[in-house]
Structure formats: structure tokens, C-alpha cells
């Protein structure tokens, strides 16, 4: 199987949010536990669920089976006590208590559907089961599942997307499996128009657009100005700055052809890296003395180009600018939502990139936690004048913390340890998405969906990483 079942769980977790029923007061994984320890007196109790162990049940009469097996040589008379709670936001309701009398024969399975009752509430259910013999407790276990309403087979979740640098044929099956139809792709200015506007590399764009059109994929196109072609640089300013008029001509030429195929456009990508860090502190100060403050330049450009794009392409959402960092430490870019810059009022969706620090921190701890995000969202809402707030990059890295270069704690500082296991990754993503959406985030893009082809750009960037779902590829 090409994609971990835990990651598929992360994508499907959106369903619970639709009903606004967030669970989890602890860091347990959500789902039917496939294999549990618990051998006691030749007895074993495991869990089964139909349809390849789906943990998200779309019927109000789900099936989650407790399976008891015995290796004893004789029959055993047992009692199975079941208590089921519906665990939703700020409440835990006991919805069912029942005792089953069981005769378990040697080397035979006894299956009991602990979810055998009408589920009236959407959300997460937890069963506490106790297997006893002659009033003596033998095994105690817990299991969770989620009940959600039926959805059309082809339904794609609107609040979840993935990053794919270049959309290719082999991504389509994965997108269909995950039920995702929002993709963020990179259309680099310097790559598409390296010499002039008369020689656009349409051969790079056309295959992607045809795929998106054929499979109804919504494209968030990052018109990336972090790579500026030489012919478009602003001669009177340091190199990270660009000629605004020439970018406008580039954007219009691209979007005039593909306006019907592009759902949203992101302006810039991580500008405080693309401009501020490329300049360096010395040049930043020099640039500012020359009247070229990067925040002024960026905000003026975004406010102007947003008006032009919206007027010319009313069906395309304007998103930006994809600042790096986390919600607890937004740094200098946070000022761009305030006067005199006010970029949030020009955009349809303000976006930033939120990665945890350290990189293995669960969603509700560490720097950039869901608590930090909730505070940031409450602060930012008035600044964006009712517009949306998106995260266009986030994820958990699955590199081995002991391999080079990820074993260097001094190098990575507060980001280290850098990686989690794939199981942790899946569990954290489930919890992260649910918590974010409950906090009011409008859309999330996971970084990123890579392909196993060793020749691809994604694999070259991060060949050390085993998982294709990762901030480091």
C-alpha cells in the first residue's frame, strides 16, 4: 500500500468537523485498534470492523466487534460488560451500558458488536469493555470509532488540500484515494519565463492544467516571485525586489489562458525569506536607508495587484503571501496585517505556514500549538475584514532523528528533534486538522504529496525521508 493507513485517516477526519463534533481530551489515536495486547488465562480480546477496518462509520448502526478467542481446552462462561461514551466538545455522555453472557468454545471466535445500538449523535464514541469470569476481571480494554453522516461517493473535502510542486499523472490515484481535490502547485516565474514573456514554457503548464481539468482538481497556483528572472528585476533595487509592472504582465499572460482552470492564486511564497533573508541584515538596513523597506514594497504590491487580478478574473480567489513561521512567533510579518500595510483587507484569504517547534511536538504542545493558533486567529480575524485564513503549508516530518543531517541538535536548535514515526504522523495529523477546524481555520494544505520516482524533484530534495507526507518532502 503506497500511503500509510494513518495518513488516510487524517484526510477522512474532516468528516467529523462537518458536524462540529470535536473529540479528544487526550492524545490517543482515533480509531479501531487493530491489534491489542491483553492475553489473560488463555483468552484474547481484539477488535474488528468491516470494510477494511474503517473507523469512520457512515451508518447510524455501526459495527465494531469485540472478538474473544480462547486456547483453553474446555468451554468458558464469560461476562462482557460494555460502557459506551459519546465524546464531543466539552462533554462526555454515557449513551449505553450493557452486559453480555458468552460461551466461548476452544479455538473458536466469539464476536460481539459493541456498537450495536442506534447512534443519535455525530461524533466520536469510546467503548470501555471488561471481560470477566466468575466476577473476576480478566481483560479491560478501550476502543474508539466515529459516526458521521453518509456522503456521496465522489464528495471531496473542501477544507483540506495538499501541496504538489508539479501535478503529474501518478498523483491522480492518490488524490482520488484520499478524496482531495485542492492542490497547491508552484508556477515559478524564473522557470516559466526565464528570458522574456514571448517564450513562456507552456509545455510545463499544459499537462498540469489538462489533468486538473479532466479530474476536477482545484488548483491553488503559487505564482512564485521568490525566483525572479533577470529581465524582470528592479534595477534600482536589490535583486530580491522585482519590477511590479513586469510581474503584472507575466501574471496576466498566464491567467488569460488558464483563468477557467485556476481556482485561486497565491501571491509570493514566504516573502520574509525570499526578500528579507536573501538580502541579509546588512543589506536590509542599507535597503531601508535607500527607501526600500521590504514590508512597504510587499504590501503596496499585494494591495495593487489584488485589485487588478480581482477586476480581471472575478472567479479566482486571491491568496497570500504564505509567510513561514508558526502562530506563536509570527515575527515581523504579523505587522503586515496592521496599519499602514493592511494586506489582509486586499486578499480573499490570508495565508501562512505553520510547522511545530520542535518538529515532533504534538498539535497541542510546543511552539505553534493549537492554543497559539487559536489566539492568533482571534487576533487576526478583525484584521482580515471577514476574509478567510488559510494555512498553505504544514505537516510532520518522518525522517530518522539519528541520521545526518537530522542528528545535529545544535544545528536545528529549537526545531530538534526533527522527525516522528509514521504512526505518530498519522495520529498527529488527525488531531491537528480537527483542532484547527474547530478553532476556525478555513483551509489547510498538507506539505506535501511526493512521488517515489528517484528522478523527481520531490525525491531529490529530501531523499532521506521515508514518507511522502512531510514538511521536508
Short mmCIF file of N, CA and C in Angstrom, two decimals, residues 62-135:
data_model
loop_
_atom_site.label_atom_id
_atom_site.label_comp_id
_atom_site.label_asym_id
_atom_site.label_seq_id
_atom_site.Cartn_x
_atom_site.Cartn_y
_atom_site.Cartn_z
N UNK A 62 -23.47 1.35 13.36
CA UNK A 62 -22.11 0.89 13.03
C UNK A 62 -21.84 -0.52 13.51
N UNK A 63 -20.74 -1.06 13.06
CA UNK A 63 -20.28 -2.37 13.50
C UNK A 63 -18.84 -2.28 13.96
N UNK A 64 -18.64 -2.47 15.26
CA UNK A 64 -17.30 -2.53 15.84
C UNK A 64 -17.31 -3.75 16.76
N UNK A 65 -16.60 -4.79 16.37
CA UNK A 65 -16.71 -6.07 17.06
C UNK A 65 -15.58 -6.28 18.06
N UNK A 66 -15.97 -6.73 19.25
CA UNK A 66 -15.02 -7.31 20.19
C UNK A 66 -14.93 -8.79 19.84
N UNK A 67 -13.72 -9.27 19.60
CA UNK A 67 -13.51 -10.66 19.19
C UNK A 67 -12.75 -11.37 20.29
N UNK A 68 -13.42 -12.35 20.91
CA UNK A 68 -12.80 -13.10 22.02
C UNK A 68 -12.42 -14.48 21.52
N UNK A 69 -11.20 -14.88 21.75
CA UNK A 69 -10.73 -16.22 21.40
C UNK A 69 -10.13 -16.89 22.63
N UNK A 70 -10.23 -18.22 22.66
CA UNK A 70 -9.72 -18.99 23.79
C UNK A 70 -8.88 -20.14 23.30
N UNK A 71 -7.75 -20.35 23.95
CA UNK A 71 -6.91 -21.51 23.64
C UNK A 71 -7.04 -22.57 24.72
N UNK A 72 -8.01 -22.38 25.62
CA UNK A 72 -8.26 -23.36 26.68
C UNK A 72 -8.85 -24.63 26.06
N UNK A 73 -8.78 -25.72 26.76
CA UNK A 73 -9.27 -27.00 26.23
C UNK A 73 -10.75 -27.22 26.51
N UNK A 74 -11.36 -26.35 27.26
CA UNK A 74 -12.78 -26.51 27.60
C UNK A 74 -13.53 -25.21 27.39
N UNK A 75 -14.87 -25.30 27.37
CA UNK A 75 -15.69 -24.11 27.24
C UNK A 75 -15.55 -23.22 28.47
N UNK A 76 -15.80 -21.92 28.24
CA UNK A 76 -15.73 -20.98 29.35
C UNK A 76 -16.94 -20.07 29.30
N UNK A 77 -17.54 -19.85 30.44
CA UNK A 77 -18.69 -18.95 30.56
C UNK A 77 -18.18 -17.59 31.03
N UNK A 78 -18.40 -16.58 30.22
CA UNK A 78 -17.83 -15.26 30.49
C UNK A 78 -18.91 -14.18 30.47
N UNK A 79 -18.59 -13.07 31.09
CA UNK A 79 -19.42 -11.87 31.05
C UNK A 79 -18.62 -10.75 30.36
N UNK A 80 -19.27 -10.09 29.41
CA UNK A 80 -18.65 -8.95 28.74
C UNK A 80 -19.47 -7.70 29.08
N UNK A 81 -18.87 -6.84 29.87
CA UNK A 81 -19.54 -5.59 30.25
C UNK A 81 -19.04 -4.47 29.35
N UNK A 82 -19.97 -3.71 28.79
CA UNK A 82 -19.63 -2.66 27.84
C UNK A 82 -20.25 -1.34 28.29
N UNK A 83 -19.42 -0.31 28.37
CA UNK A 83 -19.90 1.03 28.64
C UNK A 83 -19.42 1.94 27.52
N UNK A 84 -20.35 2.67 26.89
CA UNK A 84 -20.01 3.48 25.72
C UNK A 84 -20.31 4.94 26.01
N UNK A 85 -19.32 5.77 25.75
CA UNK A 85 -19.45 7.22 25.91
C UNK A 85 -19.40 7.89 24.54
N UNK A 86 -20.18 8.93 24.38
CA UNK A 86 -20.05 9.81 23.22
C UNK A 86 -19.20 10.99 23.64
N UNK A 87 -18.04 11.12 23.03
CA UNK A 87 -17.04 12.10 23.47
C UNK A 87 -17.03 13.24 22.46
N UNK A 88 -17.64 14.35 22.83
CA UNK A 88 -17.66 15.51 21.96
C UNK A 88 -17.15 16.72 22.72
N UNK A 89 -17.14 17.84 22.08
CA UNK A 89 -16.55 19.04 22.67
C UNK A 89 -17.19 19.36 24.01
N UNK A 90 -16.33 19.44 25.04
CA UNK A 90 -16.75 19.87 26.39
C UNK A 90 -17.80 18.97 27.01
N UNK A 91 -17.93 17.74 26.53
CA UNK A 91 -18.90 16.87 27.16
C UNK A 91 -18.53 15.41 26.92
N UNK A 92 -18.94 14.58 27.85
CA UNK A 92 -18.83 13.14 27.70
C UNK A 92 -20.11 12.53 28.23
N UNK A 93 -20.91 11.96 27.33
CA UNK A 93 -22.20 11.39 27.70
C UNK A 93 -22.14 9.88 27.61
N UNK A 94 -22.53 9.20 28.68
CA UNK A 94 -22.67 7.75 28.62
C UNK A 94 -23.98 7.43 27.90
N UNK A 95 -23.85 6.77 26.76
CA UNK A 95 -25.03 6.52 25.93
C UNK A 95 -25.49 5.07 25.97
N UNK A 96 -24.67 4.20 26.56
CA UNK A 96 -25.08 2.80 26.58
C UNK A 96 -24.24 2.02 27.59
N UNK A 97 -24.92 1.14 28.34
CA UNK A 97 -24.26 0.18 29.22
C UNK A 97 -24.97 -1.15 29.04
N UNK A 98 -24.20 -2.20 28.81
CA UNK A 98 -24.83 -3.50 28.56
C UNK A 98 -23.89 -4.61 28.98
N UNK A 99 -24.50 -5.72 29.44
CA UNK A 99 -23.73 -6.90 29.81
C UNK A 99 -24.14 -8.06 28.91
N UNK A 100 -23.15 -8.74 28.37
CA UNK A 100 -23.37 -9.90 27.52
C UNK A 100 -22.89 -11.16 28.23
N UNK A 101 -23.68 -12.23 28.15
CA UNK A 101 -23.27 -13.53 28.65
C UNK A 101 -22.78 -14.35 27.48
N UNK A 102 -21.56 -14.87 27.57
CA UNK A 102 -20.93 -15.54 26.43
C UNK A 102 -20.46 -16.93 26.81
N UNK A 103 -20.61 -17.85 25.88
CA UNK A 103 -19.99 -19.17 25.98
C UNK A 103 -18.91 -19.23 24.90
N UNK A 104 -17.66 -19.29 25.33
CA UNK A 104 -16.54 -19.29 24.40
C UNK A 104 -15.97 -20.70 24.33
N UNK A 105 -16.00 -21.27 23.12
CA UNK A 105 -15.52 -22.64 22.92
C UNK A 105 -14.04 -22.63 22.53
N UNK A 106 -13.36 -23.74 22.75
CA UNK A 106 -11.92 -23.80 22.46
C UNK A 106 -11.62 -23.51 20.99
N UNK A 107 -10.64 -22.64 20.77
CA UNK A 107 -10.15 -22.29 19.44
C UNK A 107 -11.24 -21.78 18.51
N UNK A 108 -12.26 -21.19 19.07
CA UNK A 108 -13.33 -20.58 18.30
C UNK A 108 -13.42 -19.09 18.64
N UNK A 109 -13.84 -18.30 17.65
CA UNK A 109 -14.02 -16.87 17.88
C UNK A 109 -15.44 -16.57 18.32
N UNK A 110 -15.55 -15.69 19.28
CA UNK A 110 -16.85 -15.16 19.68
C UNK A 110 -16.85 -13.67 19.37
N UNK A 111 -17.76 -13.24 18.50
CA UNK A 111 -17.78 -11.84 18.05
C UNK A 111 -19.01 -11.15 18.64
N UNK A 112 -18.77 -9.98 19.23
CA UNK A 112 -19.86 -9.19 19.80
C UNK A 112 -19.75 -7.77 19.26
N UNK A 113 -20.81 -7.28 18.64
CA UNK A 113 -20.82 -5.91 18.12
C UNK A 113 -21.12 -4.96 19.28
N UNK A 114 -20.09 -4.33 19.79
CA UNK A 114 -20.28 -3.44 20.93
C UNK A 114 -20.98 -2.15 20.52
N UNK A 115 -21.02 -1.87 19.20
CA UNK A 115 -21.67 -0.65 18.71
C UNK A 115 -23.09 -0.92 18.22
N UNK A 116 -23.69 -2.00 18.71
CA UNK A 116 -25.00 -2.44 18.24
C UNK A 116 -26.13 -1.65 18.90
N UNK A 117 -26.22 -0.40 18.54
CA UNK A 117 -27.32 0.45 19.01
C UNK A 117 -27.41 1.64 18.07
N UNK A 118 -28.52 2.33 18.07
CA UNK A 118 -28.70 3.46 17.17
C UNK A 118 -27.90 4.65 17.66
N UNK A 119 -27.03 5.15 16.79
CA UNK A 119 -26.20 6.31 17.12
C UNK A 119 -26.98 7.57 16.78
N UNK A 120 -27.34 8.32 17.79
CA UNK A 120 -28.13 9.53 17.58
C UNK A 120 -27.26 10.77 17.42
N UNK A 121 -26.01 10.69 17.87
CA UNK A 121 -25.13 11.85 17.81
C UNK A 121 -24.00 11.60 16.84
N UNK A 122 -23.69 12.59 16.03
CA UNK A 122 -22.50 12.53 15.20
C UNK A 122 -21.29 12.80 16.10
N UNK A 123 -20.21 12.12 15.83
CA UNK A 123 -19.00 12.40 16.60
C UNK A 123 -18.23 11.15 16.93
N UNK A 124 -17.51 11.19 18.03
CA UNK A 124 -16.61 10.11 18.42
C UNK A 124 -17.20 9.35 19.60
N UNK A 125 -17.16 8.02 19.51
CA UNK A 125 -17.63 7.15 20.58
C UNK A 125 -16.47 6.34 21.13
N UNK A 126 -16.49 6.11 22.42
CA UNK A 126 -15.46 5.30 23.07
C UNK A 126 -16.14 4.21 23.88
N UNK A 127 -15.71 2.96 23.65
CA UNK A 127 -16.24 1.82 24.40
C UNK A 127 -15.20 1.34 25.40
N UNK A 128 -15.62 1.22 26.66
CA UNK A 128 -14.81 0.58 27.69
C UNK A 128 -15.39 -0.80 27.93
N UNK A 129 -14.60 -1.83 27.68
CA UNK A 129 -15.11 -3.20 27.83
C UNK A 129 -14.33 -3.92 28.93
N UNK A 130 -15.05 -4.79 29.59
CA UNK A 130 -14.47 -5.58 30.69
C UNK A 130 -14.92 -7.03 30.51
N UNK A 131 -13.97 -7.93 30.35
CA UNK A 131 -14.26 -9.35 30.22
C UNK A 131 -14.00 -10.02 31.57
N UNK A 132 -15.02 -10.69 32.10
CA UNK A 132 -14.90 -11.26 33.45
C UNK A 132 -15.37 -12.70 33.46
N UNK A 133 -14.89 -13.44 34.46
CA UNK A 133 -15.27 -14.83 34.67
C UNK A 133 -15.45 -15.05 36.16
N UNK A 134 -16.66 -15.47 36.56
CA UNK A 134 -16.96 -15.65 37.99
C UNK A 134 -16.62 -14.40 38.79
N UNK A 135 -17.01 -13.24 38.26
CA UNK A 135 -16.81 -11.93 38.88
C UNK A 135 -15.34 -11.51 38.99
#
